[in-house]
PDB file of C-alpha atoms in Angstrom:
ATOM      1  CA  UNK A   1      84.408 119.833 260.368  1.00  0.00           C
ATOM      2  CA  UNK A   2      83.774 116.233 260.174  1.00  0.00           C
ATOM      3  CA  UNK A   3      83.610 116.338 256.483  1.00  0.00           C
ATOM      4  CA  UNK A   4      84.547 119.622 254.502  1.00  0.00           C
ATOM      5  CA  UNK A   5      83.646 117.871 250.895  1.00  0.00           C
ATOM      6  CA  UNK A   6      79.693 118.861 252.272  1.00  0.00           C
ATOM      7  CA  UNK A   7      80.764 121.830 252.005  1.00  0.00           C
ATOM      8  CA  UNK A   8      80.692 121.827 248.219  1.00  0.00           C
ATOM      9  CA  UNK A   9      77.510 119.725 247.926  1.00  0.00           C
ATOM     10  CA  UNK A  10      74.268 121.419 246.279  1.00  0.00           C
ATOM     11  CA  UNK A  11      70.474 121.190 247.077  1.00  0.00           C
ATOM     12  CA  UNK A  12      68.149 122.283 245.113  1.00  0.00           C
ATOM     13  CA  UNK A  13      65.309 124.089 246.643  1.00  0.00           C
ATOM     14  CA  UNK A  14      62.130 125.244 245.688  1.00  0.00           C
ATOM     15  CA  UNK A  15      60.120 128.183 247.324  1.00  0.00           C
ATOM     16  CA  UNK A  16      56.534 128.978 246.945  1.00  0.00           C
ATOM     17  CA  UNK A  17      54.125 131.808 247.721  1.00  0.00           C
ATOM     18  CA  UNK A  18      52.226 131.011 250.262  1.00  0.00           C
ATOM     19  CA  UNK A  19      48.513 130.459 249.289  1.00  0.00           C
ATOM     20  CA  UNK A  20      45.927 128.476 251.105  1.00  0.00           C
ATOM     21  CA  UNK A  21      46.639 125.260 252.557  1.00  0.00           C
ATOM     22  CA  UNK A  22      44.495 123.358 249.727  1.00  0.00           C
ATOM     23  CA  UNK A  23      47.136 124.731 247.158  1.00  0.00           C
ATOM     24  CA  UNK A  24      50.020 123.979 249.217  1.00  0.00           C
ATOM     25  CA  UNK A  25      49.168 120.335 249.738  1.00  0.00           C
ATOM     26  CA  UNK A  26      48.112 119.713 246.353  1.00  0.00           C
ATOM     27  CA  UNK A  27      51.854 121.020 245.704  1.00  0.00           C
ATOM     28  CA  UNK A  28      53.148 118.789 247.858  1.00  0.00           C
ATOM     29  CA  UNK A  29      50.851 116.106 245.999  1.00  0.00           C
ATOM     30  CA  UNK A  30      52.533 116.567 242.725  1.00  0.00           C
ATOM     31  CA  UNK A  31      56.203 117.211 243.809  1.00  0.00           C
ATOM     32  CA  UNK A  32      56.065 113.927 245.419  1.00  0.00           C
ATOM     33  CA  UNK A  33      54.023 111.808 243.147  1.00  0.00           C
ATOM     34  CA  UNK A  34      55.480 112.614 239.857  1.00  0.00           C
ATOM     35  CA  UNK A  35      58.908 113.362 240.435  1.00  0.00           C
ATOM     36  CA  UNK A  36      59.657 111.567 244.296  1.00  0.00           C
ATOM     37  CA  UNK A  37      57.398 108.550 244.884  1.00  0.00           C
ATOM     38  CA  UNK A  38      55.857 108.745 248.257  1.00  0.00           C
ATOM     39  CA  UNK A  39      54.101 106.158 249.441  1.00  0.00           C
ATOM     40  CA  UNK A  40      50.635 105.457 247.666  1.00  0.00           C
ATOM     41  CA  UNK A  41      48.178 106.889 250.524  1.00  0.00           C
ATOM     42  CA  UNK A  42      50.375 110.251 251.430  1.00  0.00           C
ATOM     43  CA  UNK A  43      49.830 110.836 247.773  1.00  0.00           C
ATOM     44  CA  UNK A  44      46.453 110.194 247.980  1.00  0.00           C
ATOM     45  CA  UNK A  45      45.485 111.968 250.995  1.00  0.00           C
ATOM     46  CA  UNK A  46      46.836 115.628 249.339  1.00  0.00           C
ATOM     47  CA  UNK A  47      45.144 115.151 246.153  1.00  0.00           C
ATOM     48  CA  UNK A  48      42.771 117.556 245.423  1.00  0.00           C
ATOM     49  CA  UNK A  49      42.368 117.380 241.332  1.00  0.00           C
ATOM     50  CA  UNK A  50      41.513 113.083 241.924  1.00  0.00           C
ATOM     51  CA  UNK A  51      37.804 112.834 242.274  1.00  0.00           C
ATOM     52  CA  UNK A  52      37.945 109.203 243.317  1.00  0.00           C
ATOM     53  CA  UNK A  53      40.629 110.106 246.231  1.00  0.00           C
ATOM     54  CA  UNK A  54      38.266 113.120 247.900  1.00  0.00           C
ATOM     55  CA  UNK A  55      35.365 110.929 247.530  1.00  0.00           C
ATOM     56  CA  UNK A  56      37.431 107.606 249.499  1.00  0.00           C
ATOM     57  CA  UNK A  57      38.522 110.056 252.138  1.00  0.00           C
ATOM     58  CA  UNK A  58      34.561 111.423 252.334  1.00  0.00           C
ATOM     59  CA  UNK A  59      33.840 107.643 252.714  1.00  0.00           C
ATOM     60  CA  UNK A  60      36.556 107.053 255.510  1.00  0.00           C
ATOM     61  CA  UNK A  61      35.007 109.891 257.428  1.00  0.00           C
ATOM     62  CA  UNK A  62      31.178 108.924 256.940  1.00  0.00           C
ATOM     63  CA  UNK A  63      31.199 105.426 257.079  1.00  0.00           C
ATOM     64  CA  UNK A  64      31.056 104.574 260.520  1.00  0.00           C
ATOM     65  CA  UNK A  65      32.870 101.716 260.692  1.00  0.00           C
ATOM     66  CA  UNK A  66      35.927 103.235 258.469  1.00  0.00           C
ATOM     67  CA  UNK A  67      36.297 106.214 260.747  1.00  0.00           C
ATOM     68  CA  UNK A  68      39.068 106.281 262.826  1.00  0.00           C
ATOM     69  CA  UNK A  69      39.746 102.971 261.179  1.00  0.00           C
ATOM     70  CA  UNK A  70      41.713 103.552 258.176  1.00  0.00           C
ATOM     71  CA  UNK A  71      45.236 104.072 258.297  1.00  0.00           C
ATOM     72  CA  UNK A  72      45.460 107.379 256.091  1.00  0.00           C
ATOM     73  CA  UNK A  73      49.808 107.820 255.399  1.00  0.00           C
ATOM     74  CA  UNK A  74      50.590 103.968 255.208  1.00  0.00           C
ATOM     75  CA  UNK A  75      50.248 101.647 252.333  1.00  0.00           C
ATOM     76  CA  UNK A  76      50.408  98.260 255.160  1.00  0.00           C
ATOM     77  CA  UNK A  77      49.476  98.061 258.462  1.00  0.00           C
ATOM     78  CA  UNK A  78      52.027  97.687 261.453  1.00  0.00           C
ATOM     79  CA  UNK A  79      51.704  94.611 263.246  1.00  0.00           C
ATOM     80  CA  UNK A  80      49.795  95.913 266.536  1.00  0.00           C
ATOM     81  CA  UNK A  81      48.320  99.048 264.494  1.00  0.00           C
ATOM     82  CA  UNK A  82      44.695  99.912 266.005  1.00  0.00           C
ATOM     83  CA  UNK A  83      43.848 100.439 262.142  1.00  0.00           C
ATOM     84  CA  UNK A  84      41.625  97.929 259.716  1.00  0.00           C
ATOM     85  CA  UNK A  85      42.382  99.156 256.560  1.00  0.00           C
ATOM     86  CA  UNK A  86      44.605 101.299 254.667  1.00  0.00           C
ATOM     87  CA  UNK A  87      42.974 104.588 252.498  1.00  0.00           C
ATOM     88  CA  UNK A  88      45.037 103.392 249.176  1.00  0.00           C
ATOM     89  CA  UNK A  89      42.885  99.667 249.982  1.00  0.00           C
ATOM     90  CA  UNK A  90      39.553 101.420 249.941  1.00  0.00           C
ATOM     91  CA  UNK A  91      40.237 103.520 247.186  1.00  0.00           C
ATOM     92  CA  UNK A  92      41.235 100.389 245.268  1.00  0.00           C
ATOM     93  CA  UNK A  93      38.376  99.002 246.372  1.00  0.00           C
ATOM     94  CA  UNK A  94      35.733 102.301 245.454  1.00  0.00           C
ATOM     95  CA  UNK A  95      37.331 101.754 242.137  1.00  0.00           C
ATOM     96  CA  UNK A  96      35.871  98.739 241.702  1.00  0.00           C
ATOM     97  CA  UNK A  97      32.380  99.767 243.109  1.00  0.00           C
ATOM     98  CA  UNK A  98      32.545 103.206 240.639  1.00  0.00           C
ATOM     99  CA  UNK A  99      35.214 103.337 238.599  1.00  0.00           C
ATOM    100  CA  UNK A 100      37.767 105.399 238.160  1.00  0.00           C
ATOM    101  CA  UNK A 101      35.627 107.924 236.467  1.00  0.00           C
ATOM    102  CA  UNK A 102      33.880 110.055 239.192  1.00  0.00           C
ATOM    103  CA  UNK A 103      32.361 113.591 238.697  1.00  0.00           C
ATOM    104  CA  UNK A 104      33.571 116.539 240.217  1.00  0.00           C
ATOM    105  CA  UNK A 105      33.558 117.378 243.975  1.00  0.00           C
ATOM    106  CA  UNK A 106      30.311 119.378 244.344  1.00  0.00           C
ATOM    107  CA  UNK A 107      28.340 118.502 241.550  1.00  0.00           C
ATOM    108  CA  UNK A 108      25.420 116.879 242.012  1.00  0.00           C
ATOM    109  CA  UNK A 109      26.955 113.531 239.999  1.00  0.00           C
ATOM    110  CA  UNK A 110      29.519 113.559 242.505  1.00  0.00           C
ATOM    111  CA  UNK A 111      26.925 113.671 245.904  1.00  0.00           C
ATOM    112  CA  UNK A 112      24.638 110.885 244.357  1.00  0.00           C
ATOM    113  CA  UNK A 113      28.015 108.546 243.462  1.00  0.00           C
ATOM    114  CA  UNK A 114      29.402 109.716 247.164  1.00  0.00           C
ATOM    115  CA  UNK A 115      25.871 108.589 248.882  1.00  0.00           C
ATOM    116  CA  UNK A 116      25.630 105.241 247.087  1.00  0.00           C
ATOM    117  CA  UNK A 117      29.643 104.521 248.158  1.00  0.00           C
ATOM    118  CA  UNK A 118      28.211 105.619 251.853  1.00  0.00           C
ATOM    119  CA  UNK A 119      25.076 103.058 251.297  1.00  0.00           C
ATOM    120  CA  UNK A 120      27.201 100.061 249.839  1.00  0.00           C
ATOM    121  CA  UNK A 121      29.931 100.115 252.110  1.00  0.00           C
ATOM    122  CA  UNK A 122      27.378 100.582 255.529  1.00  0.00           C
ATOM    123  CA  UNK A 123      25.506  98.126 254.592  1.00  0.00           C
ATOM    124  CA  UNK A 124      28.572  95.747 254.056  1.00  0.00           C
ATOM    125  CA  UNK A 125      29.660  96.619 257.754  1.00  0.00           C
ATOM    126  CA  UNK A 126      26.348  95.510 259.246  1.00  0.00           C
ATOM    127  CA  UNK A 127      27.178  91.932 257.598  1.00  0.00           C
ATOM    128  CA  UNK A 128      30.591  91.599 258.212  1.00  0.00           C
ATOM    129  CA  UNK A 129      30.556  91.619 262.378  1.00  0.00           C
ATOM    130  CA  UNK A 130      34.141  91.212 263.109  1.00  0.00           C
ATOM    131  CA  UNK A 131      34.373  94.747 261.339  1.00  0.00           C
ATOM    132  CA  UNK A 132      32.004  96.300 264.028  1.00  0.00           C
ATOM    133  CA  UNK A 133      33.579  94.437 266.789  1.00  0.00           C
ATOM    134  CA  UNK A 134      37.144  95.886 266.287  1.00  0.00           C
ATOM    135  CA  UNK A 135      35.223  98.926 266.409  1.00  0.00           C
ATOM    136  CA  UNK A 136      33.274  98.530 269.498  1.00  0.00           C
ATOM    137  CA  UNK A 137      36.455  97.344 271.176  1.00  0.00           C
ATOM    138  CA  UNK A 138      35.215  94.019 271.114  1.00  0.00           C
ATOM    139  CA  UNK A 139      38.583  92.348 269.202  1.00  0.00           C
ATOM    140  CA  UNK A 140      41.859  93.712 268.612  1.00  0.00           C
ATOM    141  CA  UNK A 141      42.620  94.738 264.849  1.00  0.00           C
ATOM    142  CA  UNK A 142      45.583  92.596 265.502  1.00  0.00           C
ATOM    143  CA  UNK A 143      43.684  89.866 266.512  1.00  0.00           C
ATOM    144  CA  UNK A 144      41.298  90.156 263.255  1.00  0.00           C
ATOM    145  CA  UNK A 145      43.905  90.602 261.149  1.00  0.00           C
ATOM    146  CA  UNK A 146      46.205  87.804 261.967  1.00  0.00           C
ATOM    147  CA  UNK A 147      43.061  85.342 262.094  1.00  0.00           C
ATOM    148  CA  UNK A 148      40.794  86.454 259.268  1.00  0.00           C
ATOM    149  CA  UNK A 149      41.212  88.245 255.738  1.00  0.00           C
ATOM    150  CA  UNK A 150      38.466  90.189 255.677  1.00  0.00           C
ATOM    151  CA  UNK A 151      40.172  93.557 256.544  1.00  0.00           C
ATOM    152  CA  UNK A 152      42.716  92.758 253.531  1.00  0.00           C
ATOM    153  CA  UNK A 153      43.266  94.080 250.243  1.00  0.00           C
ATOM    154  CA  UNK A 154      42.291  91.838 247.907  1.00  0.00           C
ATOM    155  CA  UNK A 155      38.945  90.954 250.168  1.00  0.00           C
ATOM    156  CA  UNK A 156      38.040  94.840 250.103  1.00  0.00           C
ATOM    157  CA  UNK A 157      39.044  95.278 246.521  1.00  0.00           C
ATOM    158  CA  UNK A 158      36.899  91.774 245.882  1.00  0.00           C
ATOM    159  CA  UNK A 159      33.883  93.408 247.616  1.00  0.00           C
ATOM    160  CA  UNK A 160      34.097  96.596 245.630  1.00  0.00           C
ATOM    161  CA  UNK A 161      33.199  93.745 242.654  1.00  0.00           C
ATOM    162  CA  UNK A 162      30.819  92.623 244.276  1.00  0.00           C
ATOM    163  CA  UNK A 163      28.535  95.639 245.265  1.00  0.00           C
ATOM    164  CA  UNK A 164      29.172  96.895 241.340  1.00  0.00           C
ATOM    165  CA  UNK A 165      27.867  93.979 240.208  1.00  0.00           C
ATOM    166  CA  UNK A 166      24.909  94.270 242.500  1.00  0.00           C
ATOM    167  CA  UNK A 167      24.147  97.485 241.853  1.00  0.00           C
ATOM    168  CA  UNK A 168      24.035  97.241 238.456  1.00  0.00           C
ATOM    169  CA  UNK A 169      21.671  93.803 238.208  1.00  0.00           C
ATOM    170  CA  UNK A 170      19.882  94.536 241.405  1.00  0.00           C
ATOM    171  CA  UNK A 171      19.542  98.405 241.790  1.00  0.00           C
ATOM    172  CA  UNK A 172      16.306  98.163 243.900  1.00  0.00           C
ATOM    173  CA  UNK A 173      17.657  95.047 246.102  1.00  0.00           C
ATOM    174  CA  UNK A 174      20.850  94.536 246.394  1.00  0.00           C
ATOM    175  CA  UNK A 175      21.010  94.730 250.154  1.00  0.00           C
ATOM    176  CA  UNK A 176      18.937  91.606 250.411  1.00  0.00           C
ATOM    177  CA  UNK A 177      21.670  89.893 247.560  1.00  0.00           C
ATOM    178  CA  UNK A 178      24.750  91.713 249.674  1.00  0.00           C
ATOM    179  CA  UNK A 179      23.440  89.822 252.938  1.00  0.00           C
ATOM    180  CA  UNK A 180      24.185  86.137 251.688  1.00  0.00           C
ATOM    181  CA  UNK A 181      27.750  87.592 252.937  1.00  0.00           C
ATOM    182  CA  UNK A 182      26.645  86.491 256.222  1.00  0.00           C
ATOM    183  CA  UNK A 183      28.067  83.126 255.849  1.00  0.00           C
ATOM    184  CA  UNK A 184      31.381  83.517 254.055  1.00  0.00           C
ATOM    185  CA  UNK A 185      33.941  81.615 256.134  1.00  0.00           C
ATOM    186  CA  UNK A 186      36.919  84.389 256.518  1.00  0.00           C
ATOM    187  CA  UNK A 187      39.338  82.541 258.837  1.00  0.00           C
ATOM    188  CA  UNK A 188      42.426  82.040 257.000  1.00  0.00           C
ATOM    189  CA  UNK A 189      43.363  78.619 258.549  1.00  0.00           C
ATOM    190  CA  UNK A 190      40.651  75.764 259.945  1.00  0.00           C
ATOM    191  CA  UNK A 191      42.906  73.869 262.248  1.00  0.00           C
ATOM    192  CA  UNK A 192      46.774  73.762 260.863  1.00  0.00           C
ATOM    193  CA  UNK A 193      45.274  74.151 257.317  1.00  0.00           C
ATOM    194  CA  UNK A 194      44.780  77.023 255.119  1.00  0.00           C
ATOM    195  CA  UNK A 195      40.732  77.485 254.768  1.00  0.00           C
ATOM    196  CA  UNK A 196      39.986  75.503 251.494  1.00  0.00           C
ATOM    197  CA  UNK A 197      37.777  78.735 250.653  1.00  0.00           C
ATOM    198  CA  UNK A 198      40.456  80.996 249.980  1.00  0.00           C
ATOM    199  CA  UNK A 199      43.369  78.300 249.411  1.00  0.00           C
ATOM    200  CA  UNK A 200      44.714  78.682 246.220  1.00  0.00           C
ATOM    201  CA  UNK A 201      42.281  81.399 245.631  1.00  0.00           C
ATOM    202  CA  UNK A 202      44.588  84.512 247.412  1.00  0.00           C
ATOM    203  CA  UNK A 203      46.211  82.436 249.933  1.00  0.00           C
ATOM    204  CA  UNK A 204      49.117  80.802 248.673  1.00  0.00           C
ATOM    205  CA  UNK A 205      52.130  78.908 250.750  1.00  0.00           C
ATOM    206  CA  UNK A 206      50.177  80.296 254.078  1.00  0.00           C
ATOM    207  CA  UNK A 207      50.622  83.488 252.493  1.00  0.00           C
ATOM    208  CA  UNK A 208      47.961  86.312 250.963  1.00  0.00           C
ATOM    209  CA  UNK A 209      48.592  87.808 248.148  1.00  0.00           C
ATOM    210  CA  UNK A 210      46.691  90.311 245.881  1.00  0.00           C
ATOM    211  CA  UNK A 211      48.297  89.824 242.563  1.00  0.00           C
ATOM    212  CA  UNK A 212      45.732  90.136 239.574  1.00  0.00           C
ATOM    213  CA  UNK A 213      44.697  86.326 239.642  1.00  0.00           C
ATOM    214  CA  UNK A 214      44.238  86.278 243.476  1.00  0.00           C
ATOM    215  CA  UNK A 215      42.323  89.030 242.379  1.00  0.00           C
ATOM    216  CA  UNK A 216      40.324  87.847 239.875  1.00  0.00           C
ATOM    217  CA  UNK A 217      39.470  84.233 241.838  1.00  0.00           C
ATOM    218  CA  UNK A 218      38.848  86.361 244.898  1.00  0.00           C
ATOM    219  CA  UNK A 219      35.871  87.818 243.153  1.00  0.00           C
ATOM    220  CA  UNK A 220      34.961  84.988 241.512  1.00  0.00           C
ATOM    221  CA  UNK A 221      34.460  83.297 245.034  1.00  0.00           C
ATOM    222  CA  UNK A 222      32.267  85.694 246.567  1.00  0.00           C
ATOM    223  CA  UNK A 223      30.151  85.911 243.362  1.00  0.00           C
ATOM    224  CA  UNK A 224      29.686  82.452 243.866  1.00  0.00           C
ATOM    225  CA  UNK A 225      28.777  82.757 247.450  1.00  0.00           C
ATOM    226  CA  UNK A 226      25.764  85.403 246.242  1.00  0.00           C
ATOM    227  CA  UNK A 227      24.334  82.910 243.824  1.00  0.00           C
ATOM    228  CA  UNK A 228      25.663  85.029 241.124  1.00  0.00           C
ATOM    229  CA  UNK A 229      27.376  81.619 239.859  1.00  0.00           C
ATOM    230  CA  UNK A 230      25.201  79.205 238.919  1.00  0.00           C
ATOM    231  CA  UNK A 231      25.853  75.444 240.437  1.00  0.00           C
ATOM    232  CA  UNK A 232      28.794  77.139 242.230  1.00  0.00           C
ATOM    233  CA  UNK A 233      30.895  77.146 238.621  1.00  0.00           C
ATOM    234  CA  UNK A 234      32.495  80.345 237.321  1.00  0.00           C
ATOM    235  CA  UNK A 235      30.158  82.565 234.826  1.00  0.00           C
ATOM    236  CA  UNK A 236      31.786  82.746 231.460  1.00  0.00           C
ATOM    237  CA  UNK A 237      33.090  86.092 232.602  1.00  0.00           C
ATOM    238  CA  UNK A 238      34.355  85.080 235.691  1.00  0.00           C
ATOM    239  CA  UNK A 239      36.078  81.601 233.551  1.00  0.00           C
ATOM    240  CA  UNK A 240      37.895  84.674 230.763  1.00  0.00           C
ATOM    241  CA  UNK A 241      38.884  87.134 234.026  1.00  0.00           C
ATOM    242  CA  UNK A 242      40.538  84.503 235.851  1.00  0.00           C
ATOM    243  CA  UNK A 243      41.955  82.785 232.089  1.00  0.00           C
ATOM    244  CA  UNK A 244      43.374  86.625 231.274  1.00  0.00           C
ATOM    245  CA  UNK A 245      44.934  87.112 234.804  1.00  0.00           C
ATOM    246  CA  UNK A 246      46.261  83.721 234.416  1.00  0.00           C
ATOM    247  CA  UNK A 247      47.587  84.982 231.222  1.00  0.00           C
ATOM    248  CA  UNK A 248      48.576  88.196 232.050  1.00  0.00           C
ATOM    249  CA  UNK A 249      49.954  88.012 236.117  1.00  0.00           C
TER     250      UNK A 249
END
């Protein structure tokens, strides 16, 4: 009565059999990615024919550390979420540690890539304490992520670098290489000044960011903080990633 023009308006609408609920979400999946953007992670989360997205949500649930702490429908964190992490950051950052490339859910390929993810990222937790003290209800996930970057982005998605690289030079010891993590500074600020570790590097202006440079240095700064630098200088590798992002961001 308000408004009679409605009256004229037209919806389209589309109706499905009903089938199991693995169909209907994988539906829902590819109405809303390809023609309606949803957010990154509700995509993600319905996704049945992306290896790489079952196999992050298999890590989110058998990781202790991830479970119950990954935010699984948001693409940022609310400021007084309980949450650490968001499920599109750790699939960004099991990209890095994989590739995009994984092998079908239930092949054998796919349970020896899933149990390595498992290893790296368990292993990782048992370094980085603050991690396991938001999950013992020791500190807030507030707290940690106002104070310290480790929870964000471009850290996670740096790590994921990091255990690749590892696992790749170092396939029988890595873990011992992974534990010089121990004594990365992550506080974003020493007194009323951005930490010189990360200034410049993916803080910018008091700011993180996570665009392909931050990226790219990010990496570059925790290689270097493994020994996988020599005489704390970029490899040649690490000099043309950060040159290309440079280039390219």
């Amino acid at each position: 009565k308000e408004n009679p023009a409605l009256g004229k308006e037209k919806i389209s609408v589309l109706l499905f059999e009903t089938e199991s609920l693995e169909r209907l979400q994988q539906m829902f999946s590819d109405l809303n990615r390809f023609v309606q953007q949803t957010s990154k992670s509700l995509g993600m989360l319905y996704d049945h024919r992306d290896n790489l997205s079952a196999l992050t949500m298999e890590v989110s649930d058998q990781v202790d550390v991830f479970r119950g702490m990954v935010d699984k429908e948001k693409i940022t964190i609310p400021l007084r979420s309980p949450k650490l992490f968001t499920i599109s950051a750790l699939y960004e950052a099991n990209e890095e540690l994989l590739g995009k490339k994984i092998a079908k859910k239930g092949s054998t390929v796919y349970a020896e890539v899933l149990k390595t993810a498992v290893a790296y990222w368990t292993e990782l937790s048992k370094i980085i304490g603050d991690w396991r003290k938001v999950k013992n209800g020791e500190l807030s996930a507030s707290e940690l992520r106002q104070e310290k970057i480790n929870t964000h982005a471009v850290i996670l998605r740096a790590l994921g670098g990091v255990g690749r690289t590892l696992l790749e030079k170092y396939p029988e010891g890595w873990q011992g290489k992974l534990k010089l993590l121990e004594g990365v500074d992550w506080r974003k600020s020493v007194g009323s000044s951005a930490n010189s570790l990360w200034d410049d590097v993916c803080i910018t202006a008091g700011s993180v960011v996570s665009n392909r440079q931050a990226r790219a240095a990010t990496l570059a700064v925790l290689l270097r903080e493994i020994g996988e630098s020599p005489n704390g200088k970029l490899t040649t590798r690490e000099s043309a990633e950060v040159t290309s992002a440079q280039a390219n961001g």
